[in-house]
XYZ file of C-alpha atoms in Angstrom:
180
model
C 36.801 -68.637 45.649
C 34.843 -71.589 44.291
C 36.042 -73.342 41.166
C 32.917 -72.168 39.337
C 33.623 -68.532 40.243
C 37.267 -68.963 39.273
C 36.210 -70.360 35.887
C 33.746 -67.497 35.374
C 36.424 -64.977 36.310
C 38.907 -66.519 33.891
C 36.293 -66.514 31.131
C 35.348 -62.912 31.816
C 38.997 -61.867 31.691
C 39.586 -63.626 28.393
C 36.395 -62.290 26.821
C 36.981 -58.776 28.038
C 40.723 -58.844 27.333
C 41.099 -57.095 30.672
C 43.662 -59.392 32.251
C 47.201 -58.188 32.434
C 50.004 -58.601 34.950
C 49.032 -55.193 36.364
C 45.448 -56.349 37.074
C 45.385 -58.939 39.865
C 41.632 -59.590 40.240
C 40.332 -60.693 43.639
C 36.898 -60.989 45.240
C 36.197 -58.460 47.996
C 33.189 -58.711 50.319
C 31.449 -55.366 50.668
C 30.964 -55.249 54.433
C 27.523 -54.138 55.513
C 26.004 -55.282 52.213
C 25.108 -58.652 50.738
C 27.400 -58.008 47.757
C 30.937 -58.757 46.655
C 33.043 -57.139 43.949
C 36.008 -58.252 41.872
C 38.744 -55.649 42.177
C 42.053 -55.734 40.242
C 44.113 -54.665 43.266
C 44.026 -54.749 47.058
C 41.542 -52.031 48.048
C 41.602 -49.519 50.830
C 38.331 -49.223 52.763
C 36.718 -46.189 54.368
C 33.341 -45.201 55.768
C 32.234 -41.597 56.024
C 29.020 -39.739 56.697
C 27.595 -37.944 53.664
C 24.945 -35.254 53.499
C 21.891 -36.276 51.484
C 19.987 -33.016 51.721
C 16.971 -32.068 53.819
C 19.083 -32.694 56.924
C 19.494 -36.395 56.129
C 22.838 -38.160 56.390
C 24.006 -41.660 55.496
C 27.148 -43.712 56.041
C 28.889 -44.250 52.704
C 31.174 -47.308 52.602
C 33.911 -47.193 49.927
C 36.525 -49.654 48.616
C 39.041 -48.284 46.127
C 42.425 -49.054 44.653
C 44.725 -48.009 41.802
C 46.067 -50.413 39.190
C 47.449 -50.107 35.670
C 46.874 -46.335 35.552
C 43.226 -46.490 36.657
C 41.302 -46.047 39.900
C 38.651 -48.634 40.709
C 36.015 -47.855 43.331
C 32.814 -49.405 44.604
C 30.628 -47.886 47.292
C 27.253 -48.352 48.925
C 24.877 -46.743 51.389
C 21.371 -47.285 52.694
C 18.700 -45.335 50.830
C 17.208 -42.586 52.994
C 13.726 -43.965 52.238
C 13.036 -47.020 50.033
C 10.550 -45.000 47.971
C 13.283 -42.420 47.266
C 15.834 -44.912 45.865
C 15.474 -43.827 42.225
C 15.797 -40.130 43.080
C 18.757 -40.810 45.394
C 20.597 -42.680 42.599
C 19.964 -39.771 40.252
C 21.300 -37.263 42.800
C 24.362 -39.430 43.441
C 25.088 -39.616 39.716
C 24.702 -35.832 39.334
C 27.086 -35.208 42.260
C 29.759 -37.476 40.742
C 29.497 -35.747 37.353
C 29.749 -32.292 38.932
C 32.762 -33.327 41.023
C 34.605 -34.591 37.922
C 33.596 -31.516 35.908
C 32.043 -33.756 33.260
C 31.468 -31.917 30.022
C 30.293 -34.990 28.179
C 28.397 -37.999 29.560
C 26.444 -40.695 27.781
C 24.439 -43.550 29.223
C 24.193 -46.960 27.611
C 20.768 -47.632 26.082
C 19.915 -50.494 28.450
C 19.613 -50.024 32.219
C 22.271 -51.525 34.496
C 20.366 -54.081 36.563
C 22.585 -56.874 37.902
C 20.884 -59.983 39.345
C 18.830 -59.087 42.402
C 18.808 -55.342 41.654
C 15.711 -53.196 41.291
C 14.707 -52.240 37.745
C 14.781 -48.486 38.307
C 15.087 -45.925 35.492
C 18.065 -44.402 37.332
C 19.975 -47.732 37.383
C 22.408 -46.869 34.620
C 25.856 -47.322 33.172
C 27.460 -44.265 31.686
C 30.744 -43.011 30.312
C 31.853 -39.459 31.022
C 34.823 -37.246 30.264
C 35.870 -34.422 32.522
C 38.668 -33.010 34.673
C 40.213 -33.933 37.992
C 40.616 -31.341 40.735
C 44.130 -30.582 39.414
C 42.749 -29.931 35.914
C 44.078 -33.108 34.283
C 41.693 -35.023 31.995
C 39.804 -38.010 33.371
C 37.240 -40.439 32.026
C 34.779 -42.400 34.087
C 32.939 -45.599 33.261
C 30.385 -45.898 36.039
C 27.269 -47.725 37.201
C 24.589 -46.947 39.774
C 21.959 -49.423 40.967
C 19.856 -50.373 43.991
C 18.996 -53.666 45.702
C 16.277 -54.493 48.201
C 17.582 -55.391 51.639
C 14.817 -56.625 53.900
C 12.349 -53.736 54.078
C 15.057 -51.249 53.065
C 17.008 -50.473 49.890
C 20.784 -50.233 49.497
C 22.297 -47.985 46.808
C 25.493 -48.920 44.923
C 27.990 -47.103 42.711
C 31.014 -48.599 40.941
C 33.421 -46.659 38.747
C 36.674 -46.869 36.792
C 38.508 -43.527 36.531
C 41.362 -43.312 34.017
C 43.043 -40.724 31.755
C 41.531 -42.532 28.735
C 38.473 -44.783 28.506
C 39.019 -48.453 29.466
C 35.691 -50.055 28.430
C 36.950 -53.670 28.418
C 38.393 -53.316 31.911
C 35.150 -51.694 33.084
C 33.101 -54.604 31.696
C 35.249 -57.059 33.685
C 34.890 -54.921 36.817
C 31.111 -54.478 36.543
C 30.484 -58.146 35.706
C 32.266 -58.994 38.981
C 29.564 -57.313 41.109
C 27.763 -60.250 42.739
C 25.172 -60.889 45.393
C 26.268 -62.906 48.398
């Protein structure tokens, strides 16, 4: 990690008050994408085929780990068609909310458009409350966005799942999403 990135990381941790001994932030390259993420723990990595509807499938790459009572995850996949990126982000968001049985979800007023991302109406950050598969309560602080990649578009999703909202930790996590 460059000294500039290290200084930015330290500043982000202090400003967000998200640093603790249980959160050991490290930069992780997101293979297959020109992005990196700061994760507070050593992630596991998996790739699986997902059904996108209309007989279309995509390979979804996922990095996730658990630290300090929360699950941190970042994933990406190629958009089925560049023109469908906004709709695909919206469908992805809806699927996540259904899976977590979200009864309450609210988006921030401003779109989530990190440097190099497309300014799409479906590029959002939202907080949701719901239930895990076992019925226990869970909150999610999540973002969805898209970036051009040559003549294609890559879709991204990052999320912090925890029993109670962790907005400061989520800010540190989302500010660590960087182009490479």
